[in-house]
Short mmCIF file of C-alpha atoms in Angstrom, two decimals:
data_model
loop_
_atom_site.label_atom_id
_atom_site.label_comp_id
_atom_site.label_asym_id
_atom_site.label_seq_id
_atom_site.Cartn_x
_atom_site.Cartn_y
_atom_site.Cartn_z
CA MET A 142 199.87 165.68 303.42
CA PRO A 143 202.73 167.06 301.46
CA ASN A 144 204.08 164.18 299.70
CA GLN A 145 207.71 163.37 300.99
CA SER A 146 209.26 161.66 298.80
CA LEU A 147 213.43 162.70 298.72
CA THR A 148 214.09 160.13 295.69
CA SER A 149 211.78 160.91 292.91
CA ASN A 150 210.34 164.66 291.26
CA ILE A 151 207.33 166.48 291.49
CA THR A 152 206.26 167.47 288.06
CA LEU A 153 203.50 170.22 288.08
CA VAL A 154 202.06 171.22 285.10
CA LEU A 155 200.32 174.81 284.24
CA PHE A 156 198.46 174.90 281.92
CA HIS A 157 197.56 178.16 279.60
CA ASN A 158 197.03 178.77 275.99
CA ASP A 159 198.35 175.13 275.50
CA LEU A 160 194.75 172.71 275.72
CA ARG A 161 196.11 169.43 273.55
CA VAL A 162 198.33 166.49 274.19
CA THR A 163 199.30 166.35 270.60
CA ASP A 164 202.29 168.02 269.90
CA ASN A 165 203.05 169.88 273.04
CA ALA A 166 205.78 169.74 274.80
CA THR A 167 205.45 171.32 277.10
CA LEU A 168 203.69 168.20 278.20
CA SER A 169 206.42 166.04 276.59
CA LYS A 170 208.85 167.95 278.84
CA ALA A 171 207.09 166.94 281.95
CA ALA A 172 206.57 163.48 281.44
CA ASN A 173 210.24 163.08 281.12
CA LEU A 174 210.60 164.79 284.54
CA SER A 175 208.10 162.36 286.09
CA SER A 176 209.14 159.60 284.17
CA ASN A 177 210.04 157.98 287.99
CA GLY A 178 207.42 160.18 290.10
CA GLN A 179 204.42 162.35 289.69
CA LEU A 180 202.63 164.56 287.56
CA LEU A 181 200.19 167.24 288.65
CA LEU A 182 198.16 168.53 285.51
CA VAL A 183 196.52 171.95 286.39
CA TYR A 184 194.29 174.38 284.67
CA ALA A 185 194.02 177.87 286.89
CA PRO A 186 191.69 180.14 285.55
CA SER A 187 191.40 183.75 286.59
CA LEU A 188 194.93 184.16 287.97
CA THR A 189 196.02 187.47 286.46
CA ASP A 190 192.64 188.29 288.73
CA THR A 191 194.30 187.59 292.18
CA LEU A 192 197.01 190.52 291.27
CA ASP A 193 195.87 192.84 288.78
CA LYS A 194 196.71 195.57 291.16
CA LYS A 195 200.50 194.17 291.49
CA VAL A 196 200.57 193.26 287.90
CA SER A 197 198.00 195.38 285.73
CA GLN A 198 197.95 199.46 285.31
CA GLN A 199 194.09 198.43 282.81
CA VAL A 200 191.38 199.82 284.84
CA TYR A 201 188.85 198.41 282.22
CA HIS A 202 188.18 194.94 283.42
CA TYR A 203 185.02 193.06 282.16
CA ASP A 204 183.11 191.08 284.88
CA THR A 205 182.67 188.10 283.42
CA MET A 206 183.48 185.90 280.58
CA GLY A 207 180.72 186.13 277.60
CA GLN A 208 178.62 182.84 277.35
CA ALA A 209 179.90 181.60 273.64
CA ARG A 210 183.91 182.40 274.74
CA GLN A 211 183.08 180.61 278.16
CA ARG A 212 181.44 177.49 276.12
CA PHE A 213 184.32 177.29 273.86
CA LEU A 214 186.98 177.12 276.79
CA SER A 215 185.02 174.56 278.73
CA GLU A 216 184.13 171.78 276.09
CA SER A 217 188.47 171.98 274.94
CA LEU A 218 189.02 171.94 278.90
CA ALA A 219 186.38 168.39 278.49
CA ALA A 220 188.45 167.33 276.04
CA LEU A 221 191.92 167.74 277.33
CA ASP A 222 190.93 166.12 280.76
CA ALA A 223 189.38 163.22 278.67
CA SER A 224 192.66 162.99 276.54
CA LEU A 225 194.56 163.28 280.14
CA MET A 226 192.89 160.25 281.49
CA GLN A 227 193.20 158.23 278.26
CA LEU A 228 197.35 158.30 279.03
CA GLY A 229 196.72 157.84 282.40
CA ASN A 230 196.09 161.35 284.22
CA LYS A 231 193.22 163.39 285.10
CA LEU A 232 193.20 167.52 285.05
CA LEU A 233 192.81 169.16 288.38
CA TYR A 234 190.75 172.40 287.83
CA LEU A 235 190.94 175.62 290.36
CA GLN A 236 188.58 177.68 290.17
CA ASN A 237 187.14 180.94 292.57
CA ASN A 238 185.64 180.15 295.47
CA VAL A 239 184.82 183.10 298.12
CA ALA A 240 184.75 180.51 301.06
CA THR A 241 188.38 179.56 300.23
CA SER A 242 190.24 181.44 298.06
CA ASP A 243 191.50 182.79 295.00
CA THR A 244 193.42 179.96 291.75
CA PHE A 245 196.31 182.09 292.75
CA THR A 246 196.62 181.09 296.37
CA GLN A 247 194.97 177.48 295.34
CA LEU A 248 198.29 176.88 293.18
CA ASN A 249 200.65 178.29 295.48
CA GLU A 250 199.21 175.88 298.23
CA LEU A 251 199.66 173.09 296.01
CA ILE A 252 202.84 173.49 295.20
CA GLN A 253 203.74 173.75 299.05
CA GLN A 254 201.10 170.55 299.89
CA GLN A 255 202.89 168.04 297.55
CA SER A 256 206.10 169.18 297.66
CA VAL A 257 206.22 169.62 294.01
CA THR A 258 209.79 170.18 292.25
CA ASP A 259 209.47 171.35 289.19
CA ILE A 260 207.11 173.01 287.32
CA CYS A 261 206.55 172.86 283.14
CA VAL A 262 204.50 175.79 282.20
CA SER A 263 204.63 177.19 277.42
CA GLN A 264 206.12 180.77 276.20
CA THR A 265 203.07 183.04 276.52
CA ALA A 266 203.09 186.93 275.25
CA ASP A 267 200.26 186.93 278.31
CA TYR A 268 202.00 190.34 279.98
CA ASN A 269 200.08 189.69 283.28
CA GLN A 270 199.93 185.81 282.80
CA ASN A 271 204.10 185.65 282.69
CA GLN A 272 204.07 188.87 285.79
CA VAL A 273 201.78 185.87 287.50
CA TYR A 274 204.35 183.26 286.94
CA LYS A 275 207.44 185.28 288.53
CA CYS A 276 205.33 185.34 291.16
CA LEU A 277 205.12 182.60 291.81
CA GLN A 278 208.94 181.71 291.52
CA GLU A 279 209.57 184.10 293.40
CA GLN A 280 207.03 182.43 296.47
CA ASN A 281 208.89 179.74 296.04
CA PRO A 282 212.44 179.18 294.92
CA GLN A 283 213.25 175.57 295.80
CA VAL A 284 211.40 174.47 292.65
CA CYS A 285 212.87 174.67 288.80
CA TRP A 286 210.36 175.57 286.55
CA HIS A 287 210.85 174.81 282.13
CA VAL A 288 209.20 176.83 279.42
CA GLN A 289 209.00 175.33 276.32
CA THR A 290 207.74 176.73 273.20
CA THR A 291 204.26 175.65 272.25
CA ALA A 292 202.28 178.58 270.32
CA THR A 293 204.82 180.33 267.60
CA LEU A 294 206.38 178.63 264.21
CA PHE A 295 209.78 179.83 266.08
CA ASP A 296 211.49 179.24 269.52
CA LYS A 297 212.17 182.75 269.60
CA LEU A 298 212.13 186.44 267.89
CA PRO A 299 213.28 184.96 263.87
CA LEU A 300 215.57 188.35 263.25
CA ASP A 301 218.02 190.78 265.41
CA GLU A 302 214.97 192.81 266.37
CA LEU A 303 211.43 192.90 265.99
CA PRO A 304 210.92 194.89 262.76
CA LYS A 305 208.08 198.68 263.53
CA SER A 306 205.71 197.51 260.65
CA PHE A 307 203.84 194.20 260.21
CA THR A 308 205.52 194.31 256.59
CA ALA A 309 208.95 194.63 257.44
CA PHE A 310 208.86 191.37 259.60
CA ARG A 311 207.07 189.48 256.43
CA LYS A 312 210.12 190.78 254.13
CA LYS A 313 212.54 189.88 256.64
CA THR A 314 210.83 186.82 257.88
CA GLU A 315 210.14 185.29 254.82
CA SER A 316 213.65 186.36 253.19
CA ASN A 317 215.48 184.00 256.18
CA TYR A 318 213.84 181.41 256.54
CA ASP A 319 212.31 179.54 253.62
CA LEU A 320 209.12 178.24 256.30
CA LEU A 321 206.30 177.66 253.54
CA GLN A 322 208.26 176.18 250.13
CA ALA A 323 209.95 174.20 252.25
CA LYS A 324 209.60 170.05 251.65
CA GLU A 325 209.85 168.39 254.55
CA ASP A 326 207.27 168.67 257.13
CA ILE A 327 207.75 170.55 260.87
CA VAL A 328 208.48 167.81 263.14
CA ASN A 329 205.63 167.69 265.89
CA CYS A 330 206.94 166.65 269.11
CA PRO A 331 205.57 163.25 269.99
CA THR A 332 202.64 162.74 272.32
CA PRO A 333 203.32 161.07 275.45
CA LYS A 334 202.41 157.60 275.24
CA SER A 335 201.03 157.54 278.94
CA LEU A 336 201.49 160.04 281.51
CA PRO A 337 202.84 159.36 285.09
CA PRO A 338 200.30 159.13 288.04
CA MET A 339 198.86 162.10 290.09
CA PRO A 340 199.81 162.06 294.21
CA GLU A 341 197.90 159.22 295.63
CA ASN A 342 196.30 162.05 297.59
CA LEU A 343 194.83 163.25 295.13
CA ARG A 344 193.75 160.40 293.53
CA ASP A 345 189.88 159.89 295.30
CA SER A 346 190.24 163.37 296.55
CA HIS A 347 186.94 165.73 293.74
CA GLU A 348 187.64 169.38 294.99
CA TYR A 349 190.41 169.54 292.07
CA PHE A 350 188.53 167.34 289.09
CA PHE A 351 187.15 169.13 287.05
CA ALA A 352 183.63 169.27 285.77
CA ALA A 353 182.32 170.22 282.41
CA GLN A 354 179.97 173.81 282.43
CA ALA A 355 176.69 173.13 281.98
CA PHE A 356 174.87 175.64 279.87
CA ASN A 357 171.30 177.37 279.85
CA GLU A 358 170.92 178.54 276.33
CA PRO A 359 171.34 176.77 273.04
CA SER A 360 174.28 177.10 271.26
CA GLN A 361 174.43 179.91 267.97
CA GLN A 362 177.86 178.38 266.51
CA PRO A 363 177.72 176.15 263.89
CA PRO A 364 177.60 172.65 265.28
CA ASP A 365 181.39 171.85 263.27
CA TRP A 366 182.66 174.60 266.33
CA LYS A 367 183.29 173.05 269.30
CA GLY A 368 186.33 173.57 271.78
CA GLY A 369 188.59 170.84 272.11
CA GLU A 370 191.89 169.04 270.05
CA LYS A 371 189.89 166.64 268.37
CA SER A 372 187.63 169.45 267.34
CA GLY A 373 190.51 171.00 265.85
CA LEU A 374 192.17 168.76 263.95
CA GLU A 375 188.82 167.87 262.64
CA HIS A 376 188.38 170.77 260.99
CA LEU A 377 191.82 171.32 260.14
CA ASP A 378 191.50 168.02 258.04
CA ALA A 379 188.57 168.77 256.63
CA TYR A 380 189.30 172.50 255.51
CA PHE A 381 192.37 171.29 253.47
CA ASP A 382 190.46 168.30 252.25
CA SER A 383 188.04 171.12 250.64
CA ASP A 384 188.33 173.76 247.55
CA ALA A 385 188.50 176.87 250.81
CA PRO A 386 191.83 177.77 250.63
CA SER A 387 192.34 177.63 246.89
CA ILE A 388 190.11 180.72 247.04
CA TYR A 389 190.36 181.95 251.19
CA LYS A 390 191.94 185.38 249.86
CA THR A 391 188.96 186.06 247.52
CA THR A 392 186.79 184.76 249.59
CA ARG A 393 187.94 185.89 253.27
CA ASN A 394 186.11 188.97 253.75
CA ALA A 395 182.83 187.45 253.32
CA LEU A 396 180.97 188.79 257.20
CA ASP A 397 178.69 185.26 258.07
CA ASP A 398 179.89 181.91 255.73
CA TRP A 399 181.73 178.86 257.75
CA THR A 400 183.54 178.48 254.55
CA HIS A 401 185.08 181.54 254.36
CA SER A 402 187.46 182.05 256.23
CA THR A 403 189.40 179.00 257.47
CA LYS A 404 187.95 179.44 261.18
CA LEU A 405 190.90 178.01 262.76
CA SER A 406 191.63 180.98 264.64
CA ALA A 407 190.01 179.25 268.72
CA TRP A 408 191.38 176.04 268.38
CA LEU A 409 194.90 177.89 267.93
CA ALA A 410 194.29 181.09 270.82
CA ASN A 411 193.69 178.72 273.43
CA GLY A 412 196.44 175.68 271.66
CA SER A 413 193.86 172.50 271.27
CA LEU A 414 195.37 173.14 267.58
CA SER A 415 199.24 173.50 267.31
CA VAL A 416 200.47 176.83 264.32
CA ASN A 417 203.04 174.01 263.49
CA MET A 418 200.57 171.29 262.32
CA VAL A 419 198.82 174.19 260.41
CA LEU A 420 201.55 175.04 258.24
CA ASN A 421 202.02 171.46 258.22
CA ARG A 422 198.88 171.07 256.26
CA LEU A 423 199.66 174.00 254.47
CA ARG A 424 202.44 173.19 252.82
CA ARG A 425 201.11 170.10 251.34
CA TYR A 426 198.16 171.47 250.13
CA GLU A 427 200.21 173.74 248.12
CA ARG A 428 202.75 170.52 246.56
CA ASP A 429 199.64 168.00 246.42
CA ILE A 430 196.68 170.28 245.41
CA ILE A 431 197.84 173.85 244.08
CA ALA A 432 199.84 176.36 245.13
CA ASN A 433 198.05 179.67 244.76
CA GLU A 434 197.55 183.84 245.76
CA SER A 435 194.99 182.56 248.22
CA THR A 436 197.34 179.29 250.30
CA TYR A 437 199.50 182.25 250.19
CA TRP A 438 197.69 185.11 251.91
CA ILE A 439 197.23 181.82 254.82
CA TRP A 440 200.63 182.03 255.17
CA PHE A 441 200.46 185.71 255.09
CA GLU A 442 197.68 185.51 258.27
CA LEU A 443 199.53 182.97 260.09
CA LEU A 444 202.68 185.63 260.30
CA TRP A 445 200.66 188.64 261.23
CA ARG A 446 199.87 186.08 264.58
CA GLU A 447 203.41 185.83 264.83
CA TYR A 448 204.47 189.33 264.51
CA PHE A 449 202.15 190.06 267.62
CA TYR A 450 203.31 187.56 269.70
CA TRP A 451 206.70 188.88 268.93
CA TYR A 452 204.67 192.55 269.21
CA ALA A 453 203.43 191.32 272.47
CA ILE A 454 206.41 190.13 273.50
CA ALA A 455 208.40 192.96 273.15
CA HIS A 456 206.48 196.09 273.98
CA GLN A 457 205.16 194.18 277.44
CA GLN A 458 202.92 195.81 279.13
CA LYS A 459 202.15 199.22 276.28
CA LEU A 460 200.12 196.27 274.87
CA PHE A 461 197.64 197.78 276.93
CA TRP A 462 198.60 202.00 277.24
CA PHE A 463 196.31 204.52 275.78
CA LYS A 464 198.85 205.95 273.75
CA GLY A 465 200.05 202.28 272.89
CA ILE A 466 203.28 202.21 271.50
CA ALA A 467 203.31 204.76 269.08
CA GLN A 468 203.13 207.16 272.50
CA HIS A 469 200.51 208.89 270.77
CA LEU A 470 197.90 210.26 272.24
CA PRO A 471 194.23 209.59 270.57
CA PRO A 472 191.71 211.96 270.60
CA THR A 473 188.95 210.07 271.79
CA GLN A 474 187.60 209.60 275.63
CA PHE A 475 185.34 207.22 277.62
CA ASP A 476 181.29 208.01 277.09
CA HIS A 477 179.25 204.71 279.50
CA LYS A 478 176.21 205.63 276.48
CA ARG A 479 177.86 205.15 273.40
CA LEU A 480 180.32 202.56 274.61
CA ALA A 481 176.79 200.84 275.24
CA GLN A 482 175.14 201.63 272.76
CA TRP A 483 177.75 199.83 270.29
CA LYS A 484 178.31 197.15 272.47
CA ASN A 485 174.71 195.86 272.69
CA GLY A 486 174.54 196.75 268.58
CA THR A 487 171.76 200.36 268.83
CA THR A 488 174.14 202.27 267.40
CA GLN A 489 173.40 204.50 264.17
CA TYR A 490 174.88 202.33 261.93
CA PRO A 491 173.29 199.43 261.11
CA ILE A 492 176.56 196.46 259.73
CA VAL A 493 178.06 197.59 262.93
CA ASN A 494 175.24 196.62 264.79
CA ALA A 495 174.52 192.91 263.20
CA CYS A 496 178.29 192.61 263.48
CA MET A 497 177.90 193.61 267.37
CA ASN A 498 174.88 191.22 267.74
CA GLN A 499 177.04 188.24 265.84
CA LEU A 500 179.76 188.68 268.22
CA LYS A 501 177.23 188.82 271.21
CA SER A 502 175.86 185.22 270.20
CA THR A 503 177.79 183.29 268.21
CA GLY A 504 181.48 184.50 270.52
CA TYR A 505 182.74 185.32 266.40
CA MET A 506 183.26 188.13 264.16
CA SER A 507 184.62 187.58 260.67
CA ASN A 508 188.11 189.95 260.14
CA ARG A 509 185.23 192.40 258.21
CA GLY A 510 183.82 193.09 260.74
CA ARG A 511 186.46 193.63 263.02
CA GLN A 512 187.99 196.43 261.60
CA LEU A 513 184.49 197.87 260.71
CA VAL A 514 183.08 197.89 263.87
CA ALA A 515 186.92 199.07 265.55
CA SER A 516 186.74 201.91 262.88
CA CYS A 517 183.34 202.96 264.39
CA LEU A 518 184.61 202.80 268.04
CA VAL A 519 187.20 205.31 267.66
CA HIS A 520 186.13 207.22 264.55
CA GLU A 521 182.67 207.79 264.16
CA LEU A 522 181.91 206.76 268.32
CA GLY A 523 185.47 209.06 269.52
CA LEU A 524 184.99 206.04 272.37
CA ASP A 525 188.69 204.85 274.06
CA TRP A 526 189.64 202.54 271.65
CA ARG A 527 191.27 199.74 274.92
CA TYR A 528 187.68 199.48 276.31
CA GLY A 529 186.64 198.10 272.62
CA ALA A 530 189.40 195.87 273.09
CA ILE A 531 188.58 194.64 276.79
CA TYR A 532 185.44 193.87 275.17
CA PHE A 533 186.66 191.11 272.40
CA GLU A 534 188.42 189.99 275.36
CA GLN A 535 185.13 189.31 276.72
CA GLN A 536 183.48 188.01 273.88
CA LEU A 537 185.82 187.03 270.92
CA ILE A 538 186.11 182.31 271.48
CA ASP A 539 189.44 183.54 269.47
CA TYR A 540 190.30 185.69 272.00
CA ASP A 541 194.71 186.20 272.11
CA VAL A 542 196.34 188.66 273.74
CA ALA A 543 198.80 189.89 271.02
CA SER A 544 196.46 189.60 268.19
CA ASN A 545 193.65 191.23 269.71
CA TRP A 546 195.22 194.26 271.88
CA GLY A 547 198.04 194.31 268.78
CA ASN A 548 194.97 195.29 266.26
CA TRP A 549 192.70 197.45 267.85
CA GLN A 550 196.41 199.59 268.58
CA TYR A 551 196.80 199.18 265.00
CA LEU A 552 193.13 200.32 264.11
CA ALA A 553 193.64 203.04 266.21
CA GLY A 554 196.48 204.67 264.90
CA VAL A 555 199.00 203.97 268.04
CA GLY A 556 200.34 200.66 267.41
CA ALA A 557 202.63 198.92 264.35
CA ASP A 558 200.60 200.87 261.53
CA PRO A 559 202.82 203.21 259.27
CA ARG A 560 199.73 204.72 258.06
CA GLY A 561 198.01 206.38 261.12
CA CYS A 562 194.75 205.81 261.22
CA ARG A 563 192.40 203.66 259.31
CA GLN A 564 188.83 204.88 259.41
CA PHE A 565 186.40 202.83 257.15
CA ASN A 566 183.63 203.99 255.53
CA LEU A 567 180.81 202.80 256.92
CA ASN A 568 177.71 203.32 253.72
CA LYS A 569 180.56 202.13 251.49
CA GLN A 570 181.46 199.06 253.70
CA THR A 571 178.02 198.64 253.51
CA GLN A 572 177.53 199.14 249.78
CA GLN A 573 180.77 196.23 248.99
CA TYR A 574 180.07 193.59 251.78
CA ASP A 575 176.33 193.60 252.25
CA PRO A 576 174.59 194.54 249.22
CA ASN A 577 171.62 192.83 249.87
CA GLY A 578 171.32 193.52 253.23
CA GLU A 579 170.46 189.91 254.38
CA PHE A 580 173.75 190.03 257.17
CA ILE A 581 172.14 193.47 258.51
CA ARG A 582 168.44 191.85 258.40
CA LYS A 583 169.34 188.19 259.57
CA TRP A 584 171.59 189.22 262.90
CA GLN A 585 168.79 192.70 262.91
CA GLY A 586 171.21 195.77 262.14
CA GLU A 587 168.05 198.15 261.88
CA VAL A 588 167.26 199.57 264.91
#
C-alpha cells in the first residue's frame, strides 16, 4: 500500500556511478532530507534498455555484460549494501523480470506506491541515463529532484566553454585553478553516522533486496582487484604508500604489470572511489614524498578524465554518432567476420590478439593496449569504430561512458584530436613494448 505520511519526506536515492558512502554528496543530501522521514536506496540496472527506442540512436548494443565486468559490479554492490546496512538501511535492487516488468516500470511503480516526495541522484555525463531521469520526471511531476556532484573535480565546467582540444583545456584549467599545488586537502562530504529507515512495508519483503551474484568460473584478475569501496580505499592507500607514483610516467605503458599504472580506474568508474580522495592522496604524496614528472602525470590523467566528462556533457548524443563531434565521415564500414576476428583475438596481429584475449579474460587492458587495438580496428581492419566502443562497454571493468566513447572518437579521427586519425605501427609497437614476446605468449596472441 502507498505510504500515506503527509508530515515527513519519503526520499529515494537512485544510485548509478556513485557506489559508496564516503564523500557521497547524494547520499548525504538524502539523509538530511529524510531525517524525519523514510529513505529508499535503489540500484536499477538496465534502465536505458527499456527506453532505447526513445532515448538513443544507437543500433550497436551488446547482449550481455562481460563476466569480469559483471563480477566487479556485483562485488561493488555487495560492498555498498554492507555499508548501508551498517548505517541502518539496505540496498534495494531492481532487475528485469520477463514474468513481471522491466526495471524502469518497477522503479516508476515503487515511486508511486511509496508516495516518494524527493529523488536524489548524482550528476552524470551518461546521455542515455539523463534521458531516463527526464522521463521519470515527466511521469512523476509531483516529486522534487535533487542533483549532486560526486564524480568530478569541478561542480560545473570550470571554463566559459569547453575547448576543442584537451591541451587547451589543461592549460586554461591549470592557469585558472591551482588544484594540484594547493596546500589544503579538498574537504570531503561527511559520511552519515546513520540513515533513516526504509518504509515499513518494504522491510520484510525480499523482492527487492540485493543478492550477490555467484560466478562459476574463477576470476583471472589480480586478487587485489576486487569491487567495492573498501577495496578501492585499500588500493588507494597501498599505491600511494609505495614508490610506484614516483615512476608512473616511465612504467604506465607496460602491457601487463599490476604495479606499473595506478589501477584506480575501475573504482573511479563506478564511483566506489571519490576522485577528490585520489587528488588528496596525490597532493600528500607530492608534499611528503616527492613531486616530479611522474606524479604530475597522474594529475595529467585525472585531467583527461575530467575533460572527457565535460566533453560528454557538451556533445550529448553526438558522443555516439559515426561522424562524431567533428562531423567527419570515416572511411570505414561494418564487416561481421573481421569484427569477430578482432573480438576473439584471431587477427593477423599477435600483439592485438594478446590484448583482446587479456580483455576477455580479465576485463582490463592497459592504456597502450587500448590504443593499439583501437588503431587496428579502425585502420588495419577498416571497421566502424562504434563497434569497438560498444565491445569495450561490454567487457571493461573500468568502463566509463565519457572516457570510453571520447577516446574512441579521438582514435577514429572524429573527436577531440586536432591531428586527426592516429595510426600505430603495430610491428614497431610490438618491438617497443613486448620485445621478447612474453606478453604475446602469456595471452596466446599467436594464431
